[in-house]
Coordinates of N, CA, C and O in Angstrom, one line a residue:
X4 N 84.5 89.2 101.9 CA 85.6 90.0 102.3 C 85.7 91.3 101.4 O 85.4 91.3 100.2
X5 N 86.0 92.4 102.2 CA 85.6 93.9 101.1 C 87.3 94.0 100.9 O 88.0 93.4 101.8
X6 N 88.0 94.6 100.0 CA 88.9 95.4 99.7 C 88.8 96.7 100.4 O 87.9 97.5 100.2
X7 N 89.9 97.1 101.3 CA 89.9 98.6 102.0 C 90.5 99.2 101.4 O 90.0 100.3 101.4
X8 N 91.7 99.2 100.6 CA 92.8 100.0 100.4 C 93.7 99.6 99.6 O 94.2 98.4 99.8
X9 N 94.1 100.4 98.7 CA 95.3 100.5 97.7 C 96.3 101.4 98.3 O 96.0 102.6 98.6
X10 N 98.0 100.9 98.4 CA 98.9 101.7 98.8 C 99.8 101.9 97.3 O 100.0 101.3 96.3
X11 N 100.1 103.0 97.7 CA 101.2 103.7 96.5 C 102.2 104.3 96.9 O 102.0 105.2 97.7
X12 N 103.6 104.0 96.5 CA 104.2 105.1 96.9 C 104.7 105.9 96.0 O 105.0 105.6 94.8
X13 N 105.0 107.3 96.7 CA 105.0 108.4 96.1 C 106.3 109.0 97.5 O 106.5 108.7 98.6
X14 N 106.8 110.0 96.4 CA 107.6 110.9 97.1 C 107.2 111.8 98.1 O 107.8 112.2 99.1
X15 N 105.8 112.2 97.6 CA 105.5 113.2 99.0 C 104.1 113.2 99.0 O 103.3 114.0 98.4
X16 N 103.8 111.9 100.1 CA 102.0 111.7 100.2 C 101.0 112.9 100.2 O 99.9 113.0 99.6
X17 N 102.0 114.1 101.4 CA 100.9 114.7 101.2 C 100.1 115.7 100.2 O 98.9 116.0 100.2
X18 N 101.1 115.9 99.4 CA 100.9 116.6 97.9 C 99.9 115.8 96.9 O 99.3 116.3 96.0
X19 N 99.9 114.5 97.3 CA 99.8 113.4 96.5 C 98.2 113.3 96.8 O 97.2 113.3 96.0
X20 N 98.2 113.2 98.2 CA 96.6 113.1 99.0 C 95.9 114.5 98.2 O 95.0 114.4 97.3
X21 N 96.6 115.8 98.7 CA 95.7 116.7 98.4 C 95.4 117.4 96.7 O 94.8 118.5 96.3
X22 N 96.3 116.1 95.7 CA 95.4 116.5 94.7 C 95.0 115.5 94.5 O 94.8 115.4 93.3
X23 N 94.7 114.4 95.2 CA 93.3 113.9 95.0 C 92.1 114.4 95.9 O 90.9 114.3 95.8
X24 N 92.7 114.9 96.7 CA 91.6 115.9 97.1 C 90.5 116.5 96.1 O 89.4 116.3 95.6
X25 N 91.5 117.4 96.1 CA 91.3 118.4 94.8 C 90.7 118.4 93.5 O 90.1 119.2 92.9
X26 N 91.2 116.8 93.0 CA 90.8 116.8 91.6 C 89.9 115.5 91.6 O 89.6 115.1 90.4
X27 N 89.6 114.9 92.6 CA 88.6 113.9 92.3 C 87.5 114.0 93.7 O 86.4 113.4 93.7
X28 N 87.8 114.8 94.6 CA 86.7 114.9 95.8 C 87.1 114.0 96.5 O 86.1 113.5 96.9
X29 N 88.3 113.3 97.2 CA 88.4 112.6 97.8 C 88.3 113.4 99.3 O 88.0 114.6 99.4
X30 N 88.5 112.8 100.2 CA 88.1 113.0 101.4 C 89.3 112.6 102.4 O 89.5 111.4 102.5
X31 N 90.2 113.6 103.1 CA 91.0 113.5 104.0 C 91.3 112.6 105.2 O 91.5 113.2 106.2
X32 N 91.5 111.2 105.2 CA 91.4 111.0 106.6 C 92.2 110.7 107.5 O 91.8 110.2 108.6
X33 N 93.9 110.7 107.2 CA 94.8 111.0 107.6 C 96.1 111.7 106.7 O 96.1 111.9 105.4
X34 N 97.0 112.1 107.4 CA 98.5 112.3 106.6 C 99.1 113.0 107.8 O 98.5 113.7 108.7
X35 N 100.4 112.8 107.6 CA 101.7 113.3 108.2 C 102.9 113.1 107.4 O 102.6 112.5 106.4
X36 N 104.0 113.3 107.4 CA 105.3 113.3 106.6 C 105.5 112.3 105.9 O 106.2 112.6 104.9
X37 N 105.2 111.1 106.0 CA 105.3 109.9 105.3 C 104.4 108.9 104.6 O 104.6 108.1 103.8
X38 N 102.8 109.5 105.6 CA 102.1 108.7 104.8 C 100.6 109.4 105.1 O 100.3 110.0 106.2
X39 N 99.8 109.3 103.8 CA 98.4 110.2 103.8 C 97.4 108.8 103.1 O 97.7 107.9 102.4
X40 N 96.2 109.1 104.0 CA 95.0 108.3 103.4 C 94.1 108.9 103.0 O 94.0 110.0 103.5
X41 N 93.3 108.7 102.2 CA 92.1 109.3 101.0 C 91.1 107.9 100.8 O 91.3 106.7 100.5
X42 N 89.7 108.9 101.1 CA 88.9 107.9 101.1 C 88.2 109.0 100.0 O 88.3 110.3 99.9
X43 N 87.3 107.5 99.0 CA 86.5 107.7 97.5 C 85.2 107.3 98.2 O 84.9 107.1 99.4
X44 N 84.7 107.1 97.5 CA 82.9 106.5 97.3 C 82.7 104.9 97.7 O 81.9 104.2 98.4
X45 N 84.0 104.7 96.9 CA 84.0 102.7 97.1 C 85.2 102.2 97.5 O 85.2 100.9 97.6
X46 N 86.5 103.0 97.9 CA 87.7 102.4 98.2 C 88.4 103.8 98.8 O 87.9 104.9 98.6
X47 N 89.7 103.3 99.7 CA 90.6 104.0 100.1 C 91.8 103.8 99.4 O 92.1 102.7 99.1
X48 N 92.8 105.1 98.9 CA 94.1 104.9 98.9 C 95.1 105.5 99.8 O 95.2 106.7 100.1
X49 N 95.9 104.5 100.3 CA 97.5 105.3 100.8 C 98.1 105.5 100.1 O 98.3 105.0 98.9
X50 N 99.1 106.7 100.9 CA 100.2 107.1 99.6 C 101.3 107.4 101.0 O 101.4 108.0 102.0
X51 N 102.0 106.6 100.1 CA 103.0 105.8 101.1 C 105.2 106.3 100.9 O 105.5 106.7 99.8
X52 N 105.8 106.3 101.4 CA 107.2 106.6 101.0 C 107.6 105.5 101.0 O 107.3 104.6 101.8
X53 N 108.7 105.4 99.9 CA 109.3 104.0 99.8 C 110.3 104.0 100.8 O 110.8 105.1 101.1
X54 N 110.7 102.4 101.5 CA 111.1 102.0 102.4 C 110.8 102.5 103.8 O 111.7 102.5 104.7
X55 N 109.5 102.9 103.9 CA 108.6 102.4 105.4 C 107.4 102.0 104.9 O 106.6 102.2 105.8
X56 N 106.7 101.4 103.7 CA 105.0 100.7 103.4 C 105.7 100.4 102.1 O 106.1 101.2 101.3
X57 N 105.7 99.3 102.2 CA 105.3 98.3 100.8 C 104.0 99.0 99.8 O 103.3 99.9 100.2
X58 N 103.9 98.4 98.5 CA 103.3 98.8 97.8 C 102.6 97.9 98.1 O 103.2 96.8 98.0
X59 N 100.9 97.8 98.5 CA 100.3 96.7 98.7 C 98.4 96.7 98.4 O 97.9 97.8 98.0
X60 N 97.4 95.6 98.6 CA 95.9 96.3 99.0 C 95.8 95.6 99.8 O 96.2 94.4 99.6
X61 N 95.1 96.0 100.8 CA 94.9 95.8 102.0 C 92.5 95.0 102.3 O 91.5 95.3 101.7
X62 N 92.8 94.2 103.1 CA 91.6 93.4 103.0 C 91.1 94.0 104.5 O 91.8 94.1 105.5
X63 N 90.2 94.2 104.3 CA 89.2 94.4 105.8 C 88.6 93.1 106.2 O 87.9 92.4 105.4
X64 N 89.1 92.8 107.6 CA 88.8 92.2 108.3 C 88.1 92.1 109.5 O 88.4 93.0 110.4
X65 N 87.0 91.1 109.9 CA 86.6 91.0 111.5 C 87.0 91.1 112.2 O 86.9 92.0 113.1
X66 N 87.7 90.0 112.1 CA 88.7 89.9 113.3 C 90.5 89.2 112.9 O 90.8 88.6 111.8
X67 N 91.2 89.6 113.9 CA 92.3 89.5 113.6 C 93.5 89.3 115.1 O 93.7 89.9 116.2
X68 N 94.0 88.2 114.3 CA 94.9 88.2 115.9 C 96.5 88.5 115.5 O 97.2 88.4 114.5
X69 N 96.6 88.9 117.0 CA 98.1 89.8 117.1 C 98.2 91.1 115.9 O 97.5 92.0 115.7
X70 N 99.3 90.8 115.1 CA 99.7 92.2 113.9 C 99.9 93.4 115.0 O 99.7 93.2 116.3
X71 N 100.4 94.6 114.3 CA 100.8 95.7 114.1 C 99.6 96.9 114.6 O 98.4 96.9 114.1
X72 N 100.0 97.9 115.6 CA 99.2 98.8 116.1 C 99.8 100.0 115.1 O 101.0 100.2 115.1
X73 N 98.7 100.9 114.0 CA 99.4 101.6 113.3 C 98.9 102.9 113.9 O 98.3 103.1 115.0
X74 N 99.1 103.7 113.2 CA 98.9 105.4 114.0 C 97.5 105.8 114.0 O 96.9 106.3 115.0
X75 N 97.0 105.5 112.7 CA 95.8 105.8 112.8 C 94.7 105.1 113.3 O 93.6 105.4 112.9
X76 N 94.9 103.7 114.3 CA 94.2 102.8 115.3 C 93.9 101.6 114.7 O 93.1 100.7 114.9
X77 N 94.9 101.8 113.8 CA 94.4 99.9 113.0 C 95.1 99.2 113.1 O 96.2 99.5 113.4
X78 N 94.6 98.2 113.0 CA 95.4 97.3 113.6 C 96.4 96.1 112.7 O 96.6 95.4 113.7
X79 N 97.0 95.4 111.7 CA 97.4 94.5 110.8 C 98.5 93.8 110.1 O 99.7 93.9 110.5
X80 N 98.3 93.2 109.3 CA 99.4 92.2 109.3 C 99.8 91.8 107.9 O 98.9 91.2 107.2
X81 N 100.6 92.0 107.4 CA 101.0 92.3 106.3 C 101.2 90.5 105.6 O 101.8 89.8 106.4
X82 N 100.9 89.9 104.6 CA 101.7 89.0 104.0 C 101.8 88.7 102.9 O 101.8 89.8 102.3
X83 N 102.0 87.7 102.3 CA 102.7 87.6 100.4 C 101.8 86.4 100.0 O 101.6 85.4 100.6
X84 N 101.4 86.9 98.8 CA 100.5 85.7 98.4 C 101.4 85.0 97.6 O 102.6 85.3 97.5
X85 N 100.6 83.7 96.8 CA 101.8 82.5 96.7 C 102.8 83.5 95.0 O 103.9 83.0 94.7
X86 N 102.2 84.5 94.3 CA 103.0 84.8 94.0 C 104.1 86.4 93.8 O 104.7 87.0 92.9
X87 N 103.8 86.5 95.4 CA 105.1 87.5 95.9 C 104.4 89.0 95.7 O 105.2 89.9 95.4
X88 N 102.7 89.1 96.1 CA 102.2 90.3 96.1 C 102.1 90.7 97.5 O 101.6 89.9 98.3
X89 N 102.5 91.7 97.9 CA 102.3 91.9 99.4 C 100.5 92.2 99.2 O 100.0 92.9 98.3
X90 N 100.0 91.5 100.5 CA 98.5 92.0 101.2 C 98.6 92.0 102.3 O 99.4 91.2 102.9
X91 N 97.7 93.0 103.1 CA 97.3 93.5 104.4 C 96.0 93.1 104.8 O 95.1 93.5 104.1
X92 N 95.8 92.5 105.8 CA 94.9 92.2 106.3 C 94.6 93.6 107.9 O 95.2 93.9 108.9
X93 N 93.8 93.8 107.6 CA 93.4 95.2 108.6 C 92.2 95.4 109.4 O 91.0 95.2 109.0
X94 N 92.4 95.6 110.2 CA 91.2 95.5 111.3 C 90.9 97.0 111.9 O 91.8 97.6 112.5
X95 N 89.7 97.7 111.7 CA 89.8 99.1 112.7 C 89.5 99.2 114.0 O 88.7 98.3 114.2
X96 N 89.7 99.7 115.2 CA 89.2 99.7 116.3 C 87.5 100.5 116.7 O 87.1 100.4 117.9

């Protein structure tokens, strides 16, 4: 199983996305008012607003049943490991 994604929150993703843009080469591949994603070489980060995305990392998955249709076409399901870490389990279309 690969690791997709580290979420963070931050007060204002998109400022957040674009200096990692800027200062490490990341690469754009979503944002809007609440939440921006940035893809590196070997991982993705979100950058997330507190109280709509948990602080969490998220696991790429095969397959996946039911969960959450999110904006940018993924699909997943959030849960807590036995010691109260949130993980995402995520599927792309």
């Amino acid at each position: 199983m690969k690791i997709d994604h580290l979420a963070i929150q931050v007060e204002s993703p998109n400022e957040a996305a674009a200096w990692y843009v800027e200062n490490f080469g990341a690469k754009l591949l979503y944002e809007d008012g609440t939440w921006a994603f940035v893809e590196f070489e070997n991982i993705k980060l979100a950058f997330v607003v507190k109280h709509q995305h948990p602080t969490h990392f998220a696991f790429l998955v095969e397959e996946l049943k039911g969960g959450k249709l999110h904006r940018d076409g993924s699909r997943s399901v959030y849960k807590r490991d036995p010691w109260g870490n949130i993980y995402e389990l995520v599927k792309y279309e």
